[in-house]
Short mmCIF file of C-alpha atoms and ligand atoms in Angstrom, two decimals:
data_model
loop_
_atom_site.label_atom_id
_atom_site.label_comp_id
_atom_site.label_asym_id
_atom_site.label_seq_id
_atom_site.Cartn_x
_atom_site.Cartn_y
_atom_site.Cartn_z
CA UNK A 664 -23.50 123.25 242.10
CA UNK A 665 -24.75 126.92 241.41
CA UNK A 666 -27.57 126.92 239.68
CA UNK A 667 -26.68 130.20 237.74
CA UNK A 668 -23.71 128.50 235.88
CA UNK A 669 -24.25 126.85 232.51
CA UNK A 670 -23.24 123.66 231.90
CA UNK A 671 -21.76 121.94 229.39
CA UNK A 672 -20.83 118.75 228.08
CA UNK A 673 -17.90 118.06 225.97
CA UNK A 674 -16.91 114.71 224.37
CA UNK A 675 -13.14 114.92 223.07
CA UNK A 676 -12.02 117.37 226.10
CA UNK A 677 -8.98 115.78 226.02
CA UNK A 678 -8.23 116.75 222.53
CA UNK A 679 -6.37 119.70 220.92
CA UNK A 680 -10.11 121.56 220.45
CA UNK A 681 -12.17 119.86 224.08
CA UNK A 682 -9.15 121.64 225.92
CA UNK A 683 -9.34 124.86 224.62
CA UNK A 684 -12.93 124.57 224.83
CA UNK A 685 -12.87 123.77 228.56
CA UNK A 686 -10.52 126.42 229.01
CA UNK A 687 -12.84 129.04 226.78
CA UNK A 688 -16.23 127.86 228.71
CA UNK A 689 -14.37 127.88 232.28
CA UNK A 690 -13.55 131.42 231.99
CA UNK A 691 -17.02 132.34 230.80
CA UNK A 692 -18.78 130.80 234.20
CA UNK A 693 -19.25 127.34 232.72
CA UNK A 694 -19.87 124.20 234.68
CA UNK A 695 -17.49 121.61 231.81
CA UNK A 696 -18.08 117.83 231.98
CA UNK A 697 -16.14 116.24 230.22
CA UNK A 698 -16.39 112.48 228.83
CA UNK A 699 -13.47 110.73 228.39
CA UNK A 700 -11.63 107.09 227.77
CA UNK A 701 -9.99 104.82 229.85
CA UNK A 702 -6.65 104.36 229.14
CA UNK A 703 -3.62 102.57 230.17
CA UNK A 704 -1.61 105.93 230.87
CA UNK A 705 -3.17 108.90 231.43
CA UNK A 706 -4.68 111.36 228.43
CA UNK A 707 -5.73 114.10 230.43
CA UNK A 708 -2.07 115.71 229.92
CA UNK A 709 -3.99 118.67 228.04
CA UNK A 710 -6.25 119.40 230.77
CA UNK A 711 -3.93 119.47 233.95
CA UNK A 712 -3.14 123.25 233.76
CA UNK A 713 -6.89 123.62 234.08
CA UNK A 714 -7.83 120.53 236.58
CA UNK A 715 -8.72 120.88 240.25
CA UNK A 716 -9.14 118.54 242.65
CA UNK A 717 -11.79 119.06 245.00
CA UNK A 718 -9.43 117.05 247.38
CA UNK A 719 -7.78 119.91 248.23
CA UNK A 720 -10.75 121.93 248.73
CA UNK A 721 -10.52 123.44 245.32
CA UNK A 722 -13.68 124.86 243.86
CA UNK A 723 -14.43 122.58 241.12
CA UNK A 724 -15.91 123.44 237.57
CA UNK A 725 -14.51 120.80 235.83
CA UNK A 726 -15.42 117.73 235.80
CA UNK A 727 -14.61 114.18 234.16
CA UNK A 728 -16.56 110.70 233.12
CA UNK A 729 -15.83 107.93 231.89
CA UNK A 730 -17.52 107.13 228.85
CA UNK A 731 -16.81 105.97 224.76
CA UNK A 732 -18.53 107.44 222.12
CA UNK A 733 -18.62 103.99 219.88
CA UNK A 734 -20.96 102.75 222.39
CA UNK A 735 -24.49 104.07 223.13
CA UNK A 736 -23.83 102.24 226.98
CA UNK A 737 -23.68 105.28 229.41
CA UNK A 738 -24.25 108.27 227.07
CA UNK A 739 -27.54 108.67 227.68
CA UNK A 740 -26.86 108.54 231.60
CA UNK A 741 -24.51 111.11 231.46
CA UNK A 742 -26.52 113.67 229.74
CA UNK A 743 -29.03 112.72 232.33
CA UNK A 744 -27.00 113.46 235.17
CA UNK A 745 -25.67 116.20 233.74
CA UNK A 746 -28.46 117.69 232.18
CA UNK A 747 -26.51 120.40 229.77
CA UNK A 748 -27.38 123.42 228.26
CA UNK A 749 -25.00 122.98 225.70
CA UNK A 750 -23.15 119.57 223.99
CA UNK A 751 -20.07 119.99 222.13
CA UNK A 752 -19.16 116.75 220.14
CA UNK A 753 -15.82 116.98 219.20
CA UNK A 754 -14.35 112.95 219.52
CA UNK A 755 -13.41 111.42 216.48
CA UNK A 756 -10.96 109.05 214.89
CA UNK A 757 -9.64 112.53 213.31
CA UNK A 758 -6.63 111.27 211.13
CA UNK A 759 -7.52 111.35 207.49
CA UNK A 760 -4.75 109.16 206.81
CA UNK A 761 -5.72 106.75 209.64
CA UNK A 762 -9.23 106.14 208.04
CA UNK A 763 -7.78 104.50 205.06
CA UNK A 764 -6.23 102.30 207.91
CA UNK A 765 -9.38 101.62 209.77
CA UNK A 766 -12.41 102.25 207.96
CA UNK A 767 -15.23 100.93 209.96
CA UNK A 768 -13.94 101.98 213.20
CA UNK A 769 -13.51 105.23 211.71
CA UNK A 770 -17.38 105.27 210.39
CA UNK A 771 -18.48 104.01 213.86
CA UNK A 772 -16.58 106.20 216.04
CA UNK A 773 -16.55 109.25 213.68
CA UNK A 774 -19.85 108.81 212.04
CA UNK A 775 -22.26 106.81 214.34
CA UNK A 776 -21.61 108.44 217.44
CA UNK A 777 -23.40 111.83 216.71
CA UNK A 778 -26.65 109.50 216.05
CA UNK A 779 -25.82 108.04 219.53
CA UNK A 780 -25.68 111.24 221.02
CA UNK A 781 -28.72 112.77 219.12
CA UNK A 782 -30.58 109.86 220.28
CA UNK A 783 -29.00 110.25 223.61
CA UNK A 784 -30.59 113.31 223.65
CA UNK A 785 -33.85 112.56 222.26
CA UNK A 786 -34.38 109.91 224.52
CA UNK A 787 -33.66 111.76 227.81
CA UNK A 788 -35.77 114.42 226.78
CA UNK A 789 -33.33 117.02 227.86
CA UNK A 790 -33.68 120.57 226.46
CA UNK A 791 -29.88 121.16 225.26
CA UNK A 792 -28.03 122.63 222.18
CA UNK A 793 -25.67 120.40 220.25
CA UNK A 794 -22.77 120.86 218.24
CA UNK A 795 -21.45 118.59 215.43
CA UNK A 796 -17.55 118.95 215.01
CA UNK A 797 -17.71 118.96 211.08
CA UNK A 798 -15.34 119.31 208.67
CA UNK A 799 -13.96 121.25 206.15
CA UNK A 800 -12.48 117.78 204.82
CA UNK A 801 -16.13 116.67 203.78
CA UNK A 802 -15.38 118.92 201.24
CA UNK A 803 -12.57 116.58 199.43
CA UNK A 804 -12.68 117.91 195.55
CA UNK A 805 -14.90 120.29 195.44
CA UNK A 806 -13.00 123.42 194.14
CA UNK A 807 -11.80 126.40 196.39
CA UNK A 808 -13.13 128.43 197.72
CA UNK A 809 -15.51 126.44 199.95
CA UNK A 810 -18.29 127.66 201.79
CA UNK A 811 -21.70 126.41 203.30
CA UNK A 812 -23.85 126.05 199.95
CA UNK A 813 -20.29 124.29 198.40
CA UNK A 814 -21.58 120.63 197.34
CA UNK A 815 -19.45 117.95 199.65
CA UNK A 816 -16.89 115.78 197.53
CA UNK A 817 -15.58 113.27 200.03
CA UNK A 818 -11.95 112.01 199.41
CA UNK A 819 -11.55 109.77 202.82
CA UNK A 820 -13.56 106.98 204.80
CA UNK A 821 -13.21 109.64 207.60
CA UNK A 822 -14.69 112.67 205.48
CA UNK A 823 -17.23 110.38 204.65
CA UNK A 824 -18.23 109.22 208.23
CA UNK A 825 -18.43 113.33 209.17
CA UNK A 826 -21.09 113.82 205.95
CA UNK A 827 -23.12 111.08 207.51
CA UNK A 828 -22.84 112.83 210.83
CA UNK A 829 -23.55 116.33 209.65
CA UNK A 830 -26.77 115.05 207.86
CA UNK A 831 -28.09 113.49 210.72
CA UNK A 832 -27.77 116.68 212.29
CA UNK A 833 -29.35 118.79 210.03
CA UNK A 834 -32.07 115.78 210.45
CA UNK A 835 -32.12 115.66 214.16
CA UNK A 836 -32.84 119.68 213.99
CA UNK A 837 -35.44 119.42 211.28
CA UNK A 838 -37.19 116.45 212.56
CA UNK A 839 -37.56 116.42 216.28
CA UNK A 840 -36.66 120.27 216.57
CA UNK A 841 -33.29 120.17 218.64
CA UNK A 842 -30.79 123.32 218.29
CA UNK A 843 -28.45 121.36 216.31
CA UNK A 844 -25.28 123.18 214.50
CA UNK A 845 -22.74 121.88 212.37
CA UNK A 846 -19.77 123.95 212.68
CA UNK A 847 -17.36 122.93 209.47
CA UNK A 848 -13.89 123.86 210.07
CA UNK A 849 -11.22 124.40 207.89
CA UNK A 850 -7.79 123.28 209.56
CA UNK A 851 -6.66 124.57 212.70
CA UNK A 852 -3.50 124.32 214.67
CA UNK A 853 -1.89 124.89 218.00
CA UNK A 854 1.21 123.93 219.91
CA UNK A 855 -1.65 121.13 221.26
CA UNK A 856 -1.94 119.90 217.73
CA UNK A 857 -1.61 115.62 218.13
CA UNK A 858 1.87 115.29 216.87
CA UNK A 859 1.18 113.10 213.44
CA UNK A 860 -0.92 116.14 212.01
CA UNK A 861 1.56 117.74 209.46
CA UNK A 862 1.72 121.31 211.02
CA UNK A 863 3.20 119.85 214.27
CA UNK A 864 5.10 117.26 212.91
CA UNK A 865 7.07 120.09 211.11
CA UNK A 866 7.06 122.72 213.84
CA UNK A 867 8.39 119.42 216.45
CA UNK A 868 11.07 118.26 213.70
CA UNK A 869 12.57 121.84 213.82
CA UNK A 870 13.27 121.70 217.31
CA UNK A 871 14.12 117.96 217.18
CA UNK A 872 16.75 118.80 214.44
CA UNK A 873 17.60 122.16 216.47
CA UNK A 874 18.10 119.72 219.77
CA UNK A 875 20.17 117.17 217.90
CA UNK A 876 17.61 114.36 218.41
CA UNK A 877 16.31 113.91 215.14
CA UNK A 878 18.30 114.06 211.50
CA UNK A 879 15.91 113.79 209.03
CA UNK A 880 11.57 114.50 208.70
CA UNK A 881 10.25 112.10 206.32
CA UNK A 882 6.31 113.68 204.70
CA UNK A 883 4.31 112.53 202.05
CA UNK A 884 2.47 114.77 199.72
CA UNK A 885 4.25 118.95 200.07
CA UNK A 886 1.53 119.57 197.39
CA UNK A 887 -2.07 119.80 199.47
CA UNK A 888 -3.01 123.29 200.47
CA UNK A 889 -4.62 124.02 203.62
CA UNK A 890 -6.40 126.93 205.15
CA UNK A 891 -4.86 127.19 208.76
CA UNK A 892 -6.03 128.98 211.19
CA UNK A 893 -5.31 129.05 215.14
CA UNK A 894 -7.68 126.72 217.02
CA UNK A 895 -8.01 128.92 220.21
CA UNK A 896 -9.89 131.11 217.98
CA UNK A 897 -12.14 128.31 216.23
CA UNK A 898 -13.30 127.31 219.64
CA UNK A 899 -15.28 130.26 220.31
CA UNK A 900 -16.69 130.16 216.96
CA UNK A 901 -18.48 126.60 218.12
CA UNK A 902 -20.01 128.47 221.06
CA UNK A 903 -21.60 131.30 219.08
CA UNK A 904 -23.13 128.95 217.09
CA UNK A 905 -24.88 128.02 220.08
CA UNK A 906 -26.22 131.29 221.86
CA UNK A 907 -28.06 132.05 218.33
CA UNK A 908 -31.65 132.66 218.09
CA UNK A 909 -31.78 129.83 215.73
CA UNK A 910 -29.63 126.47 215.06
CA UNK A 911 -27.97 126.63 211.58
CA UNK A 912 -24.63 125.70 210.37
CA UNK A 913 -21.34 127.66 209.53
CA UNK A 914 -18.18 127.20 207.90
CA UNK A 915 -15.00 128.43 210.13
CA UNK A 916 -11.55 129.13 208.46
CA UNK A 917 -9.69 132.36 207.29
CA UNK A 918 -10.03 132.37 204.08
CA UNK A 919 -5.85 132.17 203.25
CA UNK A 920 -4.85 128.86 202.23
CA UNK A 921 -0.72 127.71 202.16
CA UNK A 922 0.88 124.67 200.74
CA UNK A 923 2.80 122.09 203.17
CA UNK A 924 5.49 123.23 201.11
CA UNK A 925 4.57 126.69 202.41
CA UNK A 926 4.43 125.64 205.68
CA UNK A 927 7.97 123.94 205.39
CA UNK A 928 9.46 127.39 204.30
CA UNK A 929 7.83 129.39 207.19
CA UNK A 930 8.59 126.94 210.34
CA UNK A 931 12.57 126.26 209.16
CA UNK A 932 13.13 129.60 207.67
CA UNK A 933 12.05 131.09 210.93
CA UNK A 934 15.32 129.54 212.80
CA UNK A 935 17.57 130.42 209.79
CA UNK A 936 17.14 126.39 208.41
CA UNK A 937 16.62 125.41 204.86
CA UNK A 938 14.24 122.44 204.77
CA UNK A 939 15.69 120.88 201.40
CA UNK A 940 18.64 119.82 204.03
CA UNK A 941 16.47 117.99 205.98
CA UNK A 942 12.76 116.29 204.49
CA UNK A 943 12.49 113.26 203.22
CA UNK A 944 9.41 111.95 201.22
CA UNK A 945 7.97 108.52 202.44
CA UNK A 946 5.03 106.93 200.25
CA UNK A 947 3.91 105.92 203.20
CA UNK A 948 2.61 109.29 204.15
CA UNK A 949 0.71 109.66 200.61
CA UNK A 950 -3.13 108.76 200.59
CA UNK A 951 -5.21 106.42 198.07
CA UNK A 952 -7.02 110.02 197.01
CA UNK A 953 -5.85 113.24 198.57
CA UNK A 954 -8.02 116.57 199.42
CA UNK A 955 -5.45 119.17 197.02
CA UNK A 956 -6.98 122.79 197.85
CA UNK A 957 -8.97 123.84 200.73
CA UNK A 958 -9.82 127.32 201.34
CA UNK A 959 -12.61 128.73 203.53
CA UNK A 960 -15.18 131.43 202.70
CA UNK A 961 -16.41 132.11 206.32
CA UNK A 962 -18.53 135.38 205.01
CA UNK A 963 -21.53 133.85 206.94
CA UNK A 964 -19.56 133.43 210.20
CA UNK A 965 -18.17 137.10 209.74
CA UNK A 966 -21.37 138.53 209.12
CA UNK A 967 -23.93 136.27 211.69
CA UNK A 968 -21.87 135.24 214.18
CA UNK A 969 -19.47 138.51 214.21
CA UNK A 970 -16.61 135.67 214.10
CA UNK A 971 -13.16 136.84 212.54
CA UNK A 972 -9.77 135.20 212.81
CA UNK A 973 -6.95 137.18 214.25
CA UNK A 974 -3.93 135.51 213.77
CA UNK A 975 -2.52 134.80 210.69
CA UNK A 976 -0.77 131.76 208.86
CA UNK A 977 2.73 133.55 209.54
CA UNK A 978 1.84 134.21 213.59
CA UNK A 979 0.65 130.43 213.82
CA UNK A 980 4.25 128.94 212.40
CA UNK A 981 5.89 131.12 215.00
CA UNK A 982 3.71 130.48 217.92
CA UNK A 983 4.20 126.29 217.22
CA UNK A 984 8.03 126.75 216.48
CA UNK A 985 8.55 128.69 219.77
CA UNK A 986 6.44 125.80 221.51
CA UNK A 987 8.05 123.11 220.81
CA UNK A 988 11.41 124.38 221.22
CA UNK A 989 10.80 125.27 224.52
CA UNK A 990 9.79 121.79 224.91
CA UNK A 991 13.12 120.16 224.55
CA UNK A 992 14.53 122.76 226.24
CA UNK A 993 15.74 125.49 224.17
CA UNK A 994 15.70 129.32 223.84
CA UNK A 995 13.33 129.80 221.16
CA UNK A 996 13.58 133.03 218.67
CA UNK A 997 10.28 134.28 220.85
CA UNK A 998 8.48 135.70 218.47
CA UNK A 999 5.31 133.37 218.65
CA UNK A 1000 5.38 134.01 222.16
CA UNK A 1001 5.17 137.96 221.91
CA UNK A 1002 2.35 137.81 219.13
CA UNK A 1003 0.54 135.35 221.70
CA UNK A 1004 1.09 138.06 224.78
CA UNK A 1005 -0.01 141.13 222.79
CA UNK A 1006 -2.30 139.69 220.29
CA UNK A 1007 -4.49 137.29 221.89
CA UNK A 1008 -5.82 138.32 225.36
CA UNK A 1009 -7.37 135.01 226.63
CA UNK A 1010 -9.32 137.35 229.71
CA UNK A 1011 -11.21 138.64 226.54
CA UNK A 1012 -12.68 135.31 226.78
CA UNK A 1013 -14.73 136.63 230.27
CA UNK A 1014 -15.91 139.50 228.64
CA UNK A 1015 -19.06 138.00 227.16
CA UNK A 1016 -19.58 141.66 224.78
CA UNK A 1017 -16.74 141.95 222.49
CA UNK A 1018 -17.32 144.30 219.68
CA UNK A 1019 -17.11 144.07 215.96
CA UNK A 1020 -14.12 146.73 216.53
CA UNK A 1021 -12.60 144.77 219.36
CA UNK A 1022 -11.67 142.10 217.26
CA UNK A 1023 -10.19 143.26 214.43
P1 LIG B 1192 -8.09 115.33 218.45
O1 LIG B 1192 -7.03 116.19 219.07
O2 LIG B 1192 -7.69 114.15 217.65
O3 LIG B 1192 -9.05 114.87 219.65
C1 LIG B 1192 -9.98 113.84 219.47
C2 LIG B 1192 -10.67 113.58 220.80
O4 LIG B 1192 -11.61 112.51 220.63
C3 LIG B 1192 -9.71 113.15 221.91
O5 LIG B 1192 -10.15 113.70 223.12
C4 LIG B 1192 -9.90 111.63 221.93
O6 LIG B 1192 -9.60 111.02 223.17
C5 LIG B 1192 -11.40 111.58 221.67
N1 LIG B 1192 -11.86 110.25 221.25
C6 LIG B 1192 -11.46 109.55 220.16
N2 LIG B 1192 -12.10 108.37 220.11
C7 LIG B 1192 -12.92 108.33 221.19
C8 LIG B 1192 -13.83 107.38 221.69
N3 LIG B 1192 -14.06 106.21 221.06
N4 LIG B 1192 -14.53 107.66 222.83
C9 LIG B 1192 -14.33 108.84 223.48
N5 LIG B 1192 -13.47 109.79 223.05
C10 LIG B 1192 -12.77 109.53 221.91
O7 LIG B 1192 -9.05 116.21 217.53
P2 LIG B 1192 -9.20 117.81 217.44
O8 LIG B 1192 -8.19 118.34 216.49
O9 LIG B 1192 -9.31 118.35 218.81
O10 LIG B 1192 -10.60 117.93 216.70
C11 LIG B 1192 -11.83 117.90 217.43
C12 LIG B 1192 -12.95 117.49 216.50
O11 LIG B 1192 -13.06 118.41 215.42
C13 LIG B 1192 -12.79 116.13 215.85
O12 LIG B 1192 -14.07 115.57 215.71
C14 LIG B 1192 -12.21 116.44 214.49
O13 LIG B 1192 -12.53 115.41 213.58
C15 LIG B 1192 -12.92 117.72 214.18
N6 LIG B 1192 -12.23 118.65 213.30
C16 LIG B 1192 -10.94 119.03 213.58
C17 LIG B 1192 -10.32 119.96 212.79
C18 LIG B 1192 -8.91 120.41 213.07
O14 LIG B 1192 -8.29 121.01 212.17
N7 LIG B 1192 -8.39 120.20 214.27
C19 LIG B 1192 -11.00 120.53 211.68
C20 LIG B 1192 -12.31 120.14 211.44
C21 LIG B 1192 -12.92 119.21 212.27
P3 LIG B 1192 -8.08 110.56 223.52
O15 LIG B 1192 -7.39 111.81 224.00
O16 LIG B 1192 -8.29 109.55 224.58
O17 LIG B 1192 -7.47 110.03 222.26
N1 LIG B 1193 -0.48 113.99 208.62
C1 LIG B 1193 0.42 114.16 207.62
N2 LIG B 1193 1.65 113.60 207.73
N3 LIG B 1193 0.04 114.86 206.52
C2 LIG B 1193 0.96 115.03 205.54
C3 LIG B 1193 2.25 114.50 205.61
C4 LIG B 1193 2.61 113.73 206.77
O1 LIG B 1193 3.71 113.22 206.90
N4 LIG B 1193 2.92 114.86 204.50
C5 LIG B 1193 2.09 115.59 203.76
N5 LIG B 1193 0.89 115.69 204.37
C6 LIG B 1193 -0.29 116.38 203.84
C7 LIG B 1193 -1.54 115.50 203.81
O2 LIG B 1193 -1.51 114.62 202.70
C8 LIG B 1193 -2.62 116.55 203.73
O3 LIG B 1193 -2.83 116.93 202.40
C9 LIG B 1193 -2.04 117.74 204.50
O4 LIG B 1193 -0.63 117.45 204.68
C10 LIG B 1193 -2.66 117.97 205.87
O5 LIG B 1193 -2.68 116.74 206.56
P1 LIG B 1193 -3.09 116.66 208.12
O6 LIG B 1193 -2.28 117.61 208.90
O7 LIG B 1193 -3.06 115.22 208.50
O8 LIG B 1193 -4.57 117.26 208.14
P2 LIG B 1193 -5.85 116.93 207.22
O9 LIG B 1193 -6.11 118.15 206.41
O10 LIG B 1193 -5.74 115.66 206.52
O11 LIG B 1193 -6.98 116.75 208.33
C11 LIG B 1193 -7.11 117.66 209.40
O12 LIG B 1193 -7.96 118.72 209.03
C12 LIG B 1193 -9.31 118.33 208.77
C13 LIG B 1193 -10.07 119.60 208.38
O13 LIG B 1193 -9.88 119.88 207.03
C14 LIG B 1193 -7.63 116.89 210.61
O14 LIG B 1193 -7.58 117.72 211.73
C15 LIG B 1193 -9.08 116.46 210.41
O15 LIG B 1193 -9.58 115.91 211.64
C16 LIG B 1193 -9.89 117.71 210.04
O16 LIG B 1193 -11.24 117.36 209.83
#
């Protein structure tokens, strides 16, 4: 291994955010290990694009362990071997509506396991910087708009598993002095969004209905707002939190919030559909208390971290429409895909000095 690359460790690389993180920390000169689960069929489809095998001679800068983040077991070893600069905890039980569901695994896996890690860390005495995937859902009630001094109104067994885990955080930073950020984020999408999230479950029921393979979409409440950003974007957010002089935390979103309703009109409008023709509301899909209005005032992250959000609520419907008809097969309208080619230049990502002017 060169010993002039960073490394990093990322738990949830397999998820929407770990693979755009990989993919965000590759192209900066990163050495990425990632942790991830054993399954019975294989959940690195996110990663392949980016996956090497040193097999074939490859040179390798990505690299996989096994591991589980509801068990202490062989955290600690990893971050020993690996001894990272940086940690990026992103796995979660992530589904809102899932915690209801499965509350204790949900405070385990969601909550516990950033104690684990902290401790992890603690324990192996290795100098690294950590961030805590927070969110913008530990906000529940509290009125928009929502920013770090906001007090945190939980609505959800998972929102309140991610309080515990940003508190110990903040603790783990005050009391033992590691870098330790919480980086709350509002909601953010992608055509790698897991498919029960209600952005892609639209954007894939368009071209489902386009395709002929699906009649009807059947949602629960078209009432909750959401401020939805692109996640590409939100991923380098988490890693400026961690080249500042000093660990703090930061809320990420951009600041325009849309109903589901909203949403509906944007994704099916954009192929000339009316959406009244085709969703269905299922109870099942309400929850026991819902989170109505979330909007993001991400002033600090604008002004400290010279973050800003490019793409707007508009772009994002496009780009997942486009996506996932080209997944079954079809021609898409293309629109998403020419914002994506002339709006967001990934090789940006390998130019570490973008200015204030570059990104807006
Ligand atoms: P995601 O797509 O659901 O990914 C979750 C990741 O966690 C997956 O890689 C999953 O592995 C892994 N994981 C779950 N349980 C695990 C376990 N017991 N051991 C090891 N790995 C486990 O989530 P995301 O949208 O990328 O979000 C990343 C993080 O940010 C999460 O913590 C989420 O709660 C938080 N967050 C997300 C948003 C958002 O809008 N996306 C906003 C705020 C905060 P498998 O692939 O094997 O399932
Ligand atoms: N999932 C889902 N499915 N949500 C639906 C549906 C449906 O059929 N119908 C309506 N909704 C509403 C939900 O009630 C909620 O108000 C809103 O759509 C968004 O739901 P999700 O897409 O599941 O996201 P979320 O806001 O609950 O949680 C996401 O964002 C959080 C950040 O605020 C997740 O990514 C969390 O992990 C993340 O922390």
């Amino acid at each position: 291994m060169d010993a002039q690359r960073k490394v990093a460790l990322v738990t949830g690389i397999t998820g929407q955010d770990g693979s755009y993180l990989a993919e965000f920390l590759l192209a900066k000169g990163y050495d990425v290990h990632g942790i991830i689960r054993r399954a019975s069929t294989f959940n690195t489809r996110r990663l392949d694009h980016i996956y090497r095998d040193p097999h074939n001679g490859d040179e390798v800068h990505l690299f996989l362990h096994y591991g589980d983040i509801g068990s202490s077991g062989n955290l600690a070893e990893i971050i020993r071997q690996v001894q990272p600069d940086e940690i990026y905890h992103l796995a979660a039980q992530s589904h809102v509506r899932v915690s209801f569901d499965l509350p204790d695994y949900t405070g385990d896996v969601t909550g516990l396991s950033t104690v684990r890690i902290l401790e992890a860390i603690r324990h192996a005495g290795v100098k690294t910087r950590f961030y805590q995937a927070s969110s913008s859902e530990m906000f529940g009630a509290a009125p928009p708009p929502q920013n770090e001094r906001t007090p945190f109104q939980p609505q959800s067994p998972y929102a309140a598993a991610k309080l515990y885990a940003y508190w110990v955080t903040r603790n783990y930073r005050e009391a033992y002095g590691i870098y330790a950020c919480n980086g709350i984020l509002f909601n953010h999408e992608s055509p790698r969004r897991g498919e029960t999230f209600v952005t892609r479950k639209i954007t894939r029921a368009v071209a489902g209905i386009l395709a002929g393979r699906q009649k009807h979409l059947y949602l629960g409440n078209l009432n909750a707002r959401r401020d939805w950003g692109y996640a590409p974007e939100y991923v380098e957010a988490m890693w400026l939190m961690l080249q500042q002089d000093q660990p703090d935390d930061y809320v990420i979103g951009t600041g325009e919030a849309h109903s589901v309703r909203e949403f509906l009109d944007e994704a099916f409008g954009y192929v000339g559909l009316d959406w009244n023709d085709y969703v269905r509301i299922d109870q099942r899909y309400y929850r026991p208390t819902e989170v109505d209005y979330l909007l993001a005032d991400a002033r600090k992250a604008r002004n400290q971290l010279g973050w800003i959000p490019r793409l707007g609520f508009r772009e994002l419907v496009r780009i997942m429409v486009d996506a996932d008809m080209e997944l079954v097969g079809l021609d898409s309208p293309g629109e998403g895909r020419q914002i994506l080619s002339k709006q967001f230049d990934w090789h940006r990502w390998q130019d570490q000095s973008i200015s204030m002017e570059q990104r807006t």
